Coordinates of C-alpha atoms in Angstrom, one line a residue:
X134 CA 14.3 -6.9 8.1
X135 CA 16.7 -4.4 9.5
X136 CA 18.6 -4.6 6.2
X137 CA 15.6 -3.4 4.2
X138 CA 15.4 0.4 3.7
X139 CA 12.0 1.9 3.8
X140 CA 10.5 2.2 0.3
X141 CA 9.7 5.8 1.2
X142 CA 13.4 6.5 1.2
X143 CA 13.7 5.0 -2.3
X144 CA 10.8 6.9 -3.6
X145 CA 12.1 10.1 -2.0
X146 CA 15.4 9.7 -3.9
X147 CA 13.4 9.3 -7.2
X148 CA 11.2 12.3 -6.4
X149 CA 14.2 14.5 -5.6
X150 CA 16.5 13.3 -8.4
X151 CA 14.2 11.8 -11.1
X152 CA 16.0 10.0 -13.8
X153 CA 18.5 12.8 -14.5
X154 CA 20.2 15.6 -12.8
X155 CA 17.9 18.1 -11.0
X156 CA 18.6 21.8 -11.5
X157 CA 20.6 23.1 -8.5
X158 CA 18.1 25.8 -7.6
X159 CA 15.0 23.5 -7.8
X160 CA 13.1 23.5 -4.6
X161 CA 9.7 22.2 -5.5
X162 CA 7.9 19.5 -7.5
X163 CA 4.4 19.5 -9.1
X164 CA 2.0 16.7 -8.2
X165 CA -1.4 15.4 -9.4
X166 CA -3.2 12.3 -8.1
X167 CA -6.2 10.1 -8.6
X168 CA -8.2 7.5 -6.6
X169 CA -10.3 4.9 -8.5
X170 CA -12.5 2.0 -7.2
X171 CA -11.2 -1.4 -8.3
X172 CA -13.5 -3.6 -6.3
X173 CA -14.5 -6.9 -7.9
X174 CA -18.1 -8.1 -7.9
X175 CA -19.4 -9.8 -4.8
X176 CA -19.1 -13.5 -5.5
X177 CA -15.5 -13.2 -6.9
X178 CA -13.0 -15.6 -5.4
X179 CA -10.6 -14.0 -2.9
X180 CA -6.9 -14.8 -3.2
X181 CA -5.6 -14.4 0.3
X182 CA -6.1 -18.0 1.4
X183 CA -7.7 -21.1 -0.1
X184 CA -9.1 -22.1 -3.4
X185 CA -12.8 -21.5 -4.0
X186 CA -12.8 -18.9 -1.3
X187 CA -15.8 -16.9 -2.7
X188 CA -16.7 -13.5 -1.3
X189 CA -20.2 -13.2 0.1
X190 CA -20.2 -9.4 0.8
X191 CA -18.2 -6.2 0.5
X192 CA -17.1 -4.5 3.6
X193 CA -15.4 -1.6 1.9
X194 CA -14.1 -0.8 -1.6
X195 CA -10.7 -1.5 -3.0
X196 CA -8.9 1.4 -4.6
X197 CA -6.1 2.3 -7.0
X198 CA -4.4 5.4 -5.7
X199 CA -2.0 7.2 -8.1
X200 CA 0.5 10.0 -7.6
X201 CA 2.3 11.7 -10.5
X202 CA 5.4 13.8 -9.6
X203 CA 7.1 16.2 -12.0
X204 CA 10.2 18.2 -11.2
X205 CA 10.2 20.1 -14.4
X206 CA 12.6 17.8 -16.1
X207 CA 11.4 14.3 -15.2
X208 CA 8.0 12.8 -14.4
X209 CA 7.2 9.6 -12.5
X210 CA 4.0 7.8 -11.6
X211 CA 3.4 5.8 -8.5
X212 CA 0.3 3.6 -8.2
X213 CA -0.8 1.6 -5.1
X214 CA -3.4 -1.1 -5.7
X215 CA -5.5 -2.8 -3.1
X216 CA -4.6 -6.2 -4.3
X217 CA -2.6 -9.2 -3.0
X218 CA -0.2 -8.9 -6.0
X219 CA 0.2 -8.9 -9.7
X220 CA 2.2 -11.2 -12.0
X221 CA 5.3 -9.9 -13.7
X222 CA 3.9 -10.0 -17.2
X223 CA 0.7 -8.1 -16.1
X224 CA 2.8 -5.5 -14.3
X225 CA 5.0 -4.9 -17.3
X226 CA 2.0 -4.5 -19.5
X227 CA 0.3 -2.0 -17.2
X228 CA 3.5 0.0 -16.8
X229 CA 3.8 0.3 -20.6
X230 CA 0.2 1.3 -21.0
X231 CA 0.3 3.9 -18.2
X232 CA 3.6 5.3 -19.5
X233 CA 2.1 5.8 -23.0
X234 CA -0.7 7.8 -21.5
X235 CA 1.7 10.3 -19.9
X236 CA 4.4 10.2 -22.5
X237 CA 7.1 8.8 -20.1
X238 CA 9.2 5.7 -20.1
X239 CA 7.8 2.5 -18.5
X240 CA 10.8 2.7 -16.0
X241 CA 9.2 5.8 -14.6
X242 CA 6.0 4.0 -13.6
X243 CA 6.1 2.2 -10.3
X244 CA 3.2 -0.2 -9.4
X245 CA 2.8 -1.6 -5.9
X246 CA 0.1 -3.7 -4.1
X247 CA -1.0 -3.2 -0.5
X248 CA -1.2 -7.0 -0.3
X249 CA -4.7 -7.2 1.1
X250 CA -5.8 -10.8 1.6
X251 CA -9.4 -9.8 0.9
X252 CA -9.2 -9.0 -2.7
X253 CA -9.8 -10.8 -6.0
X254 CA -7.5 -13.5 -7.5
X255 CA -5.2 -11.0 -9.1
X256 CA -2.1 -13.2 -9.4
X257 CA -1.1 -16.8 -10.0
X258 CA -0.1 -18.8 -6.9
X259 CA 2.5 -21.6 -7.1
X260 CA 0.0 -24.1 -5.7
X261 CA -2.9 -22.8 -7.8
X262 CA -1.3 -21.8 -11.2
X263 CA -4.7 -21.4 -12.9
X264 CA -6.4 -19.4 -10.2
X265 CA -6.0 -15.9 -11.7
X266 CA -9.2 -14.0 -12.5
X267 CA -8.3 -13.0 -16.1
X268 CA -11.6 -11.2 -16.6
X269 CA -10.9 -9.0 -13.6
X270 CA -7.3 -8.4 -14.7
X271 CA -8.5 -7.2 -18.1
X272 CA -11.0 -4.9 -16.5
X273 CA -8.4 -3.6 -14.1
X274 CA -6.1 -2.7 -17.0
X275 CA -8.8 -0.6 -18.7
X276 CA -9.8 1.1 -15.4
X277 CA -6.2 1.9 -14.5
X278 CA -5.4 3.4 -17.9
X279 CA -8.6 5.5 -17.8
X280 CA -7.6 6.8 -14.4
X281 CA -4.1 7.7 -15.5
X282 CA -5.6 9.5 -18.5
X283 CA -7.3 11.9 -16.1
X284 CA -3.9 13.2 -15.1
X285 CA -3.6 14.9 -18.4
X286 CA -6.2 17.5 -17.4
X287 CA -5.8 17.3 -13.6
X288 CA -5.0 20.2 -11.4
X289 CA -1.3 20.2 -10.6
X290 CA 0.0 21.6 -7.3
X291 CA 3.4 22.9 -6.7
X292 CA 4.8 21.3 -3.6
X293 CA 7.7 21.0 -1.2
X294 CA 8.5 17.4 -0.2
X295 CA 9.0 16.6 3.5
X296 CA 10.0 13.4 5.1
X297 CA 9.6 11.8 8.5
X298 CA 9.2 8.4 10.1
X299 CA 8.0 6.9 13.3
X300 CA 8.3 3.6 15.2
X301 CA 4.9 2.0 15.6
X302 CA 4.4 -1.3 17.4
X303 CA 1.6 -2.7 15.2
X304 CA 3.3 -5.8 13.8
X305 CA 5.2 -8.9 14.9
X306 CA 7.0 -11.8 13.4
X307 CA 4.7 -14.8 12.9
X308 CA 7.4 -17.4 13.1
X309 CA 9.1 -18.8 16.2
X310 CA 12.6 -20.3 15.8
X311 CA 13.4 -22.8 18.5
X312 CA 16.9 -23.6 19.9
X313 CA 17.3 -26.6 17.5
X314 CA 16.6 -24.2 14.6
X315 CA 13.2 -25.6 13.9
X316 CA 10.6 -23.1 12.8
X317 CA 7.0 -22.9 13.9
X318 CA 4.3 -21.0 12.0
X319 CA 2.7 -19.1 14.9
X320 CA -0.4 -18.1 13.0
X321 CA -1.6 -21.7 13.5
X322 CA -0.2 -22.1 17.0
X323 CA -1.7 -19.3 18.9
X324 CA -0.6 -20.7 22.2
X325 CA 3.0 -19.8 21.2
X326 CA 2.3 -16.2 20.2
X327 CA 3.8 -14.8 23.3
X328 CA 7.1 -16.3 22.3
X329 CA 7.3 -14.2 19.1
X330 CA 10.4 -12.0 19.5
X331 CA 11.7 -12.2 16.0
X332 CA 13.0 -9.3 13.9
X333 CA 10.3 -6.9 12.9
X334 CA 10.6 -3.6 11.0
X335 CA 8.4 -1.2 12.9
X336 CA 9.2 1.9 10.9
X337 CA 6.4 3.9 9.5
X338 CA 7.9 5.9 6.6
X339 CA 6.2 9.1 5.3
X340 CA 6.5 11.4 2.4
X341 CA 4.5 14.6 2.8
X342 CA 3.7 16.9 0.0
X343 CA 3.0 20.5 1.2
X344 CA 1.6 23.1 -1.2
X345 CA 4.2 25.8 -1.9
X346 CA 3.7 28.8 0.4
X347 CA 2.0 26.7 3.1
X348 CA 3.7 26.1 6.4
X349 CA 4.1 23.0 8.5
X350 CA 2.6 22.1 11.0
X351 CA 0.0 24.9 10.7
X352 CA -1.3 23.6 7.4
X353 CA -1.8 20.0 6.4
X354 CA -0.1 18.3 3.4
X355 CA -2.0 18.0 0.1
X356 CA -0.8 14.4 -0.3
X357 CA 0.5 11.7 2.1
X358 CA 2.5 8.6 1.1
X359 CA 3.0 6.1 3.9
X360 CA 5.0 2.8 4.1
X361 CA 4.6 0.1 6.7
X362 CA 5.3 -3.6 6.8
X363 CA 2.5 -6.0 7.8
X364 CA 0.2 -8.4 5.9
X365 CA -3.2 -6.8 5.7
X366 CA -5.1 -9.7 7.2
X367 CA -6.3 -8.2 10.5
X368 CA -9.9 -8.2 9.2
X369 CA -9.8 -11.8 7.9
X370 CA -11.7 -13.6 10.7
X371 CA -12.8 -17.2 10.7
X372 CA -16.2 -17.7 8.9
X373 CA -18.0 -14.8 7.3
X374 CA -15.2 -12.4 8.3
X375 CA -12.9 -14.1 5.9
X376 CA -15.3 -13.9 3.0
X377 CA -15.7 -10.1 2.7
X378 CA -14.0 -7.9 0.1
X379 CA -11.9 -5.3 2.0
X380 CA -8.8 -3.2 1.8
X381 CA -8.2 -4.2 5.4
X382 CA -6.1 -1.8 7.6
X383 CA -4.6 0.2 4.7
X384 CA -8.1 1.3 3.8
X385 CA -8.8 2.4 7.4
X386 CA -5.4 4.2 7.4
X387 CA -6.3 6.2 4.3
X388 CA -9.8 6.9 5.5
X389 CA -8.5 8.4 8.7
X390 CA -5.9 10.6 6.9
X391 CA -8.5 11.8 4.4
X392 CA -11.1 12.6 7.0
X393 CA -8.8 14.2 9.7
X394 CA -6.1 15.8 7.6
X395 CA -8.2 16.4 4.5
X396 CA -5.7 15.1 2.0
X397 CA -5.5 12.1 -0.3
X398 CA -3.3 9.3 1.1
X399 CA -1.4 6.3 -0.4
X400 CA -0.4 3.2 1.5
X401 CA 2.7 1.4 0.2
X402 CA 3.4 -2.1 1.7
X403 CA 6.8 -2.7 3.2
X404 CA 8.9 -5.8 3.2
X405 CA 6.2 -7.7 5.1
X406 CA 7.6 -11.3 4.8
X407 CA 6.6 -12.8 8.1
X408 CA 5.3 -9.6 9.6
X409 CA 1.6 -9.5 10.5
X410 CA -0.6 -7.1 12.4
X411 CA -0.8 -7.2 16.2
X412 CA -4.5 -8.3 15.9
X413 CA -4.3 -10.7 13.0
X414 CA -7.4 -12.4 11.7
X415 CA -9.7 -11.0 14.4
X416 CA -12.2 -9.1 12.2
X417 CA -12.9 -5.6 10.9
X418 CA -12.7 -3.9 14.3
X419 CA -9.1 -5.1 14.5
X420 CA -8.4 -3.8 11.0
X421 CA -9.8 -0.5 11.9
X422 CA -7.8 -0.3 15.1
X423 CA -4.5 -1.1 13.3
X424 CA -5.2 1.4 10.5
X425 CA -6.2 4.2 12.8
X426 CA -3.1 3.6 15.0
X427 CA -0.8 3.9 12.0
X428 CA -2.7 7.0 10.8
X429 CA -2.5 8.7 14.2
X430 CA 1.3 8.1 14.2
X431 CA 1.5 9.6 10.8
X432 CA -0.4 12.7 11.9
X433 CA 1.9 13.1 14.9
X434 CA 4.9 12.8 12.6
X435 CA 3.7 15.6 10.4
X436 CA 4.3 18.1 13.2
X437 CA 8.1 18.0 12.9
X438 CA 8.6 16.6 9.4
X439 CA 11.7 17.9 7.7

């Protein structure tokens, strides 16, 4: 994991350079955002675990959070979706449709999924190739395009872009490699959990957009983009806990930022791989604790962001 750079650093490079040279005297960008509900109906199959894993209730809504950034020469769109994932052909089609709404190239549209395990069947799985919920995917496309269309008439804010990161111990590597190079999946061997000392990327990356003329840390940002690596499955407990629609800890993260800071927030999943939350599969209180812990670290990092 240590070889993976935070996606925030990649996005920062795009924000600051766009797809062409940025004027030498440029010091700000303009941003506009949206947040739209993308929850499926209760009863929809969930795609984080097994086949025929039907939802029985909704704990909290799933969202599509979009951020459009314009440096005066180039414009990009970043959208984070509370879904396990999307197939390549679906992603390509959505990028083209969103780009057409904004008059930009598809390459300037970046779609990412938070990877919640408590969302609908949004992508095909190798062991269940026919599991995708096509009706939901069609509805998602229409909803996302309509959300992007609102950016045409949205209020744009001129902002300075600040960056910071923090080390947060809220994940661990779920595989234990023994001396003979055999590998054990710790999630199903809880008695070995204390042996987990594998590589884990614990960096919380942050992009903070401050309205021009405002000062940090006296004023809060007008938009927060955060990146952390951990499968959102803290809230997925055995029994009913695993049958609820939920954004898991990314939803609690956003909620804390939006309530305490007063700004929209986007969560971008990192290179999670075998990284899972400290309190995996223990229920919604665990999801809340992980999300709030990350959010508090983000608020703390705002104070000396550069």
